[in-house]
Amino acid sequence: MQARRIRKMIRKGNAAEAYLRYEQIPSRKRSAIDGLLSSLEHERLRQGAREAERRRAAKRRREEERRARSRAEAESERERVRRAYEDDLERIARVRSEDGDAAKEAARTDWRVEQLDPALDSGERERVRELRKTAMWGAAVRKRLGCTRTELDRWDADGRLPHGIKRTVPAPKTTPGRKWFAEDVEAAAERVERWRQIDRERKRARRTRLRAV
């Protein structure tokens, strides 16, 4: 039965597959198979063995290349993270040197508070925790300010009320979400009407320019 299958594969030109099947036969049973094959079929089997080895070598090369690419990508990602971490620490230090709010700058990053130890003192670390804990999603901000999504997006984009934290929101479709620091929202509550007045004036100015054209 095995001999017939092997011979059929050889006749169809599948010498490598024939050899792989031959290779699976226990050694003690191969002599019986050998006696049923012609010298030409044995030669085809030897050719199949060489082809099978070439395929195995090619597969090993591809696998090694894949592993090498994976190692290179992992190393590249580690280097990217390391540079991003160092850049964030430098930026926090620069903000402090300019008498800015280093804790708020640190709270904007994706690093855990423990990872920010080199850049912050104990008071700043506690402030980072509080800023992140009390940060508000857009819906809560709109409710507090009584504004629309369009207004909030506009104030975020033009820097009047920039979001402090960007986080990925798990949902049926994963989307990036924004959070605002509560203290910024409270400060903005007193400015909303003035901002709306500015927006109305800008809108009127745009319409005037369009009519002039």
PDB file of N, CA, C and O in Angstrom, residues 86-120:
ATOM      1  N   GLU A  86      12.772  59.530  27.754  1.00  0.00           N
ATOM      2  CA  GLU A  86      13.771  60.564  28.023  1.00  0.00           C
ATOM      3  C   GLU A  86      13.291  61.941  27.572  1.00  0.00           C
ATOM      4  O   GLU A  86      13.520  62.943  28.256  1.00  0.00           O
ATOM      5  N   ASP A  87      12.602  61.979  26.421  1.00  0.00           N
ATOM      6  CA  ASP A  87      12.072  63.254  25.930  1.00  0.00           C
ATOM      7  C   ASP A  87      11.046  63.822  26.902  1.00  0.00           C
ATOM      8  O   ASP A  87      11.020  65.039  27.165  1.00  0.00           O
ATOM      9  N   ASP A  88      10.192  62.960  27.443  1.00  0.00           N
ATOM     10  CA  ASP A  88       9.176  63.425  28.392  1.00  0.00           C
ATOM     11  C   ASP A  88       9.818  63.942  29.671  1.00  0.00           C
ATOM     12  O   ASP A  88       9.400  64.979  30.210  1.00  0.00           O
ATOM     13  N   LEU A  89      10.832  63.237  30.165  1.00  0.00           N
ATOM     14  CA  LEU A  89      11.514  63.706  31.370  1.00  0.00           C
ATOM     15  C   LEU A  89      12.184  65.049  31.129  1.00  0.00           C
ATOM     16  O   LEU A  89      12.142  65.950  31.996  1.00  0.00           O
ATOM     17  N   GLU A  90      12.804  65.203  29.965  1.00  0.00           N
ATOM     18  CA  GLU A  90      13.445  66.475  29.633  1.00  0.00           C
ATOM     19  C   GLU A  90      12.420  67.604  29.539  1.00  0.00           C
ATOM     20  O   GLU A  90      12.672  68.725  29.987  1.00  0.00           O
ATOM     21  N   ARG A  91      11.259  67.297  28.943  1.00  0.00           N
ATOM     22  CA  ARG A  91      10.228  68.323  28.800  1.00  0.00           C
ATOM     23  C   ARG A  91       9.690  68.740  30.173  1.00  0.00           C
ATOM     24  O   ARG A  91       9.459  69.936  30.424  1.00  0.00           O
ATOM     25  N   ILE A  92       9.497  67.780  31.063  1.00  0.00           N
ATOM     26  CA  ILE A  92       9.026  68.100  32.411  1.00  0.00           C
ATOM     27  C   ILE A  92      10.042  68.990  33.126  1.00  0.00           C
ATOM     28  O   ILE A  92       9.675  69.988  33.782  1.00  0.00           O
ATOM     29  N   ALA A  93      11.326  68.640  32.994  1.00  0.00           N
ATOM     30  CA  ALA A  93      12.376  69.444  33.625  1.00  0.00           C
ATOM     31  C   ALA A  93      12.414  70.846  33.032  1.00  0.00           C
ATOM     32  O   ALA A  93      12.623  71.836  33.759  1.00  0.00           O
ATOM     33  N   ARG A  94      12.205  70.958  31.724  1.00  0.00           N
ATOM     34  CA  ARG A  94      12.224  72.266  31.075  1.00  0.00           C
ATOM     35  C   ARG A  94      11.052  73.129  31.548  1.00  0.00           C
ATOM     36  O   ARG A  94      11.213  74.331  31.802  1.00  0.00           O
ATOM     37  N   VAL A  95       9.876  72.513  31.681  1.00  0.00           N
ATOM     38  CA  VAL A  95       8.708  73.256  32.159  1.00  0.00           C
ATOM     39  C   VAL A  95       8.967  73.776  33.571  1.00  0.00           C
ATOM     40  O   VAL A  95       8.644  74.926  33.892  1.00  0.00           O
ATOM     41  N   ARG A  96       9.559  72.949  34.412  1.00  0.00           N
ATOM     42  CA  ARG A  96       9.870  73.394  35.773  1.00  0.00           C
ATOM     43  C   ARG A  96      10.868  74.546  35.751  1.00  0.00           C
ATOM     44  O   ARG A  96      10.723  75.514  36.500  1.00  0.00           O
ATOM     45  N   SER A  97      11.886  74.447  34.890  1.00  0.00           N
ATOM     46  CA  SER A  97      12.904  75.498  34.833  1.00  0.00           C
ATOM     47  C   SER A  97      12.322  76.825  34.367  1.00  0.00           C
ATOM     48  O   SER A  97      12.870  77.882  34.660  1.00  0.00           O
ATOM     49  N   GLU A  98      11.202  76.758  33.638  1.00  0.00           N
ATOM     50  CA  GLU A  98      10.542  77.970  33.150  1.00  0.00           C
ATOM     51  C   GLU A  98       9.409  78.398  34.080  1.00  0.00           C
ATOM     52  O   GLU A  98       8.529  79.169  33.700  1.00  0.00           O
ATOM     53  N   ASP A  99       9.432  77.848  35.320  1.00  0.00           N
ATOM     54  CA  ASP A  99       8.410  78.159  36.331  1.00  0.00           C
ATOM     55  C   ASP A  99       7.021  77.725  35.908  1.00  0.00           C
ATOM     56  O   ASP A  99       6.004  78.329  36.308  1.00  0.00           O
ATOM     57  N   GLY A 100       6.964  76.658  35.099  1.00  0.00           N
ATOM     58  CA  GLY A 100       5.673  76.110  34.693  1.00  0.00           C
ATOM     59  C   GLY A 100       5.207  75.034  35.655  1.00  0.00           C
ATOM     60  O   GLY A 100       5.841  74.773  36.684  1.00  0.00           O
ATOM     61  N   ASP A 101       4.096  74.402  35.313  1.00  0.00           N
ATOM     62  CA  ASP A 101       3.495  73.363  36.160  1.00  0.00           C
ATOM     63  C   ASP A 101       4.036  71.999  35.732  1.00  0.00           C
ATOM     64  O   ASP A 101       3.482  71.343  34.851  1.00  0.00           O
ATOM     65  N   ALA A 102       5.123  71.573  36.375  1.00  0.00           N
ATOM     66  CA  ALA A 102       5.760  70.312  36.002  1.00  0.00           C
ATOM     67  C   ALA A 102       4.837  69.126  36.247  1.00  0.00           C
ATOM     68  O   ALA A 102       4.817  68.161  35.476  1.00  0.00           O
ATOM     69  N   ALA A 103       4.067  69.178  37.331  1.00  0.00           N
ATOM     70  CA  ALA A 103       3.167  68.065  37.647  1.00  0.00           C
ATOM     71  C   ALA A 103       2.097  67.907  36.568  1.00  0.00           C
ATOM     72  O   ALA A 103       1.773  66.790  36.156  1.00  0.00           O
ATOM     73  N   LYS A 104       1.555  69.016  36.090  1.00  0.00           N
ATOM     74  CA  LYS A 104       0.529  68.930  35.049  1.00  0.00           C
ATOM     75  C   LYS A 104       1.133  68.401  33.753  1.00  0.00           C
ATOM     76  O   LYS A 104       0.505  67.601  33.052  1.00  0.00           O
ATOM     77  N   GLU A 105       2.342  68.848  33.445  1.00  0.00           N
ATOM     78  CA  GLU A 105       3.013  68.328  32.249  1.00  0.00           C
ATOM     79  C   GLU A 105       3.245  66.834  32.378  1.00  0.00           C
ATOM     80  O   GLU A 105       3.075  66.073  31.419  1.00  0.00           O
ATOM     81  N   ALA A 106       3.621  66.392  33.580  1.00  0.00           N
ATOM     82  CA  ALA A 106       3.837  64.963  33.816  1.00  0.00           C
ATOM     83  C   ALA A 106       2.537  64.186  33.715  1.00  0.00           C
ATOM     84  O   ALA A 106       2.501  63.061  33.199  1.00  0.00           O
ATOM     85  N   ALA A 107       1.437  64.769  34.187  1.00  0.00           N
ATOM     86  CA  ALA A 107       0.143  64.085  34.149  1.00  0.00           C
ATOM     87  C   ALA A 107      -0.326  63.844  32.720  1.00  0.00           C
ATOM     88  O   ALA A 107      -1.109  62.932  32.464  1.00  0.00           O
ATOM     89  N   ARG A 108       0.152  64.654  31.788  1.00  0.00           N
ATOM     90  CA  ARG A 108      -0.239  64.479  30.386  1.00  0.00           C
ATOM     91  C   ARG A 108       0.389  63.236  29.762  1.00  0.00           C
ATOM     92  O   ARG A 108      -0.095  62.744  28.740  1.00  0.00           O
ATOM     93  N   THR A 109       1.472  62.751  30.314  1.00  0.00           N
ATOM     94  CA  THR A 109       2.187  61.634  29.714  1.00  0.00           C
ATOM     95  C   THR A 109       1.476  60.314  30.001  1.00  0.00           C
ATOM     96  O   THR A 109       0.558  60.245  30.822  1.00  0.00           O
ATOM     97  N   ASP A 110       1.936  59.253  29.347  1.00  0.00           N
ATOM     98  CA  ASP A 110       1.360  57.922  29.546  1.00  0.00           C
ATOM     99  C   ASP A 110       2.097  57.124  30.618  1.00  0.00           C
ATOM    100  O   ASP A 110       1.722  55.979  30.887  1.00  0.00           O
ATOM    101  N   TRP A 111       3.118  57.693  31.220  1.00  0.00           N
ATOM    102  CA  TRP A 111       3.930  56.941  32.176  1.00  0.00           C
ATOM    103  C   TRP A 111       3.244  56.850  33.539  1.00  0.00           C
ATOM    104  O   TRP A 111       2.542  57.770  33.960  1.00  0.00           O
ATOM    105  N   ARG A 112       3.473  55.727  34.214  1.00  0.00           N
ATOM    106  CA  ARG A 112       2.991  55.597  35.585  1.00  0.00           C
ATOM    107  C   ARG A 112       3.737  56.578  36.480  1.00  0.00           C
ATOM    108  O   ARG A 112       4.865  56.960  36.185  1.00  0.00           O
ATOM    109  N   VAL A 113       3.103  56.947  37.571  1.00  0.00           N
ATOM    110  CA  VAL A 113       3.724  57.913  38.484  1.00  0.00           C
ATOM    111  C   VAL A 113       5.075  57.406  38.959  1.00  0.00           C
ATOM    112  O   VAL A 113       6.049  58.163  39.059  1.00  0.00           O
ATOM    113  N   GLU A 114       5.179  56.088  39.218  1.00  0.00           N
ATOM    114  CA  GLU A 114       6.440  55.515  39.696  1.00  0.00           C
ATOM    115  C   GLU A 114       7.555  55.691  38.668  1.00  0.00           C
ATOM    116  O   GLU A 114       8.720  55.858  39.031  1.00  0.00           O
ATOM    117  N   GLN A 115       7.187  55.636  37.382  1.00  0.00           N
ATOM    118  CA  GLN A 115       8.193  55.804  36.337  1.00  0.00           C
ATOM    119  C   GLN A 115       8.671  57.249  36.232  1.00  0.00           C
ATOM    120  O   GLN A 115       9.728  57.512  35.675  1.00  0.00           O
ATOM    121  N   LEU A 116       7.875  58.163  36.758  1.00  0.00           N
ATOM    122  CA  LEU A 116       8.225  59.581  36.685  1.00  0.00           C
ATOM    123  C   LEU A 116       9.029  60.051  37.903  1.00  0.00           C
ATOM    124  O   LEU A 116       9.337  61.241  38.017  1.00  0.00           O
ATOM    125  N   ASP A 117       9.367  59.120  38.783  1.00  0.00           N
ATOM    126  CA  ASP A 117      10.117  59.475  39.994  1.00  0.00           C
ATOM    127  C   ASP A 117      11.344  60.342  39.722  1.00  0.00           C
ATOM    128  O   ASP A 117      11.606  61.293  40.460  1.00  0.00           O
ATOM    129  N   PRO A 118      12.150  60.030  38.683  1.00  0.00           N
ATOM    130  CA  PRO A 118      13.357  60.849  38.460  1.00  0.00           C
ATOM    131  C   PRO A 118      13.061  62.314  38.169  1.00  0.00           C
ATOM    132  O   PRO A 118      13.935  63.167  38.328  1.00  0.00           O
ATOM    133  N   ALA A 119      11.833  62.619  37.726  1.00  0.00           N
ATOM    134  CA  ALA A 119      11.535  63.986  37.300  1.00  0.00           C
ATOM    135  C   ALA A 119      10.706  64.773  38.307  1.00  0.00           C
ATOM    136  O   ALA A 119      10.538  65.978  38.157  1.00  0.00           O
ATOM    137  N   LEU A 120      10.162  64.099  39.340  1.00  0.00           N
ATOM    138  CA  LEU A 120       9.214  64.755  40.229  1.00  0.00           C
ATOM    139  C   LEU A 120       9.601  64.602  41.689  1.00  0.00           C
ATOM    140  O   LEU A 120      10.196  63.589  42.079  1.00  0.00           O
TER     141      LEU A 120
END
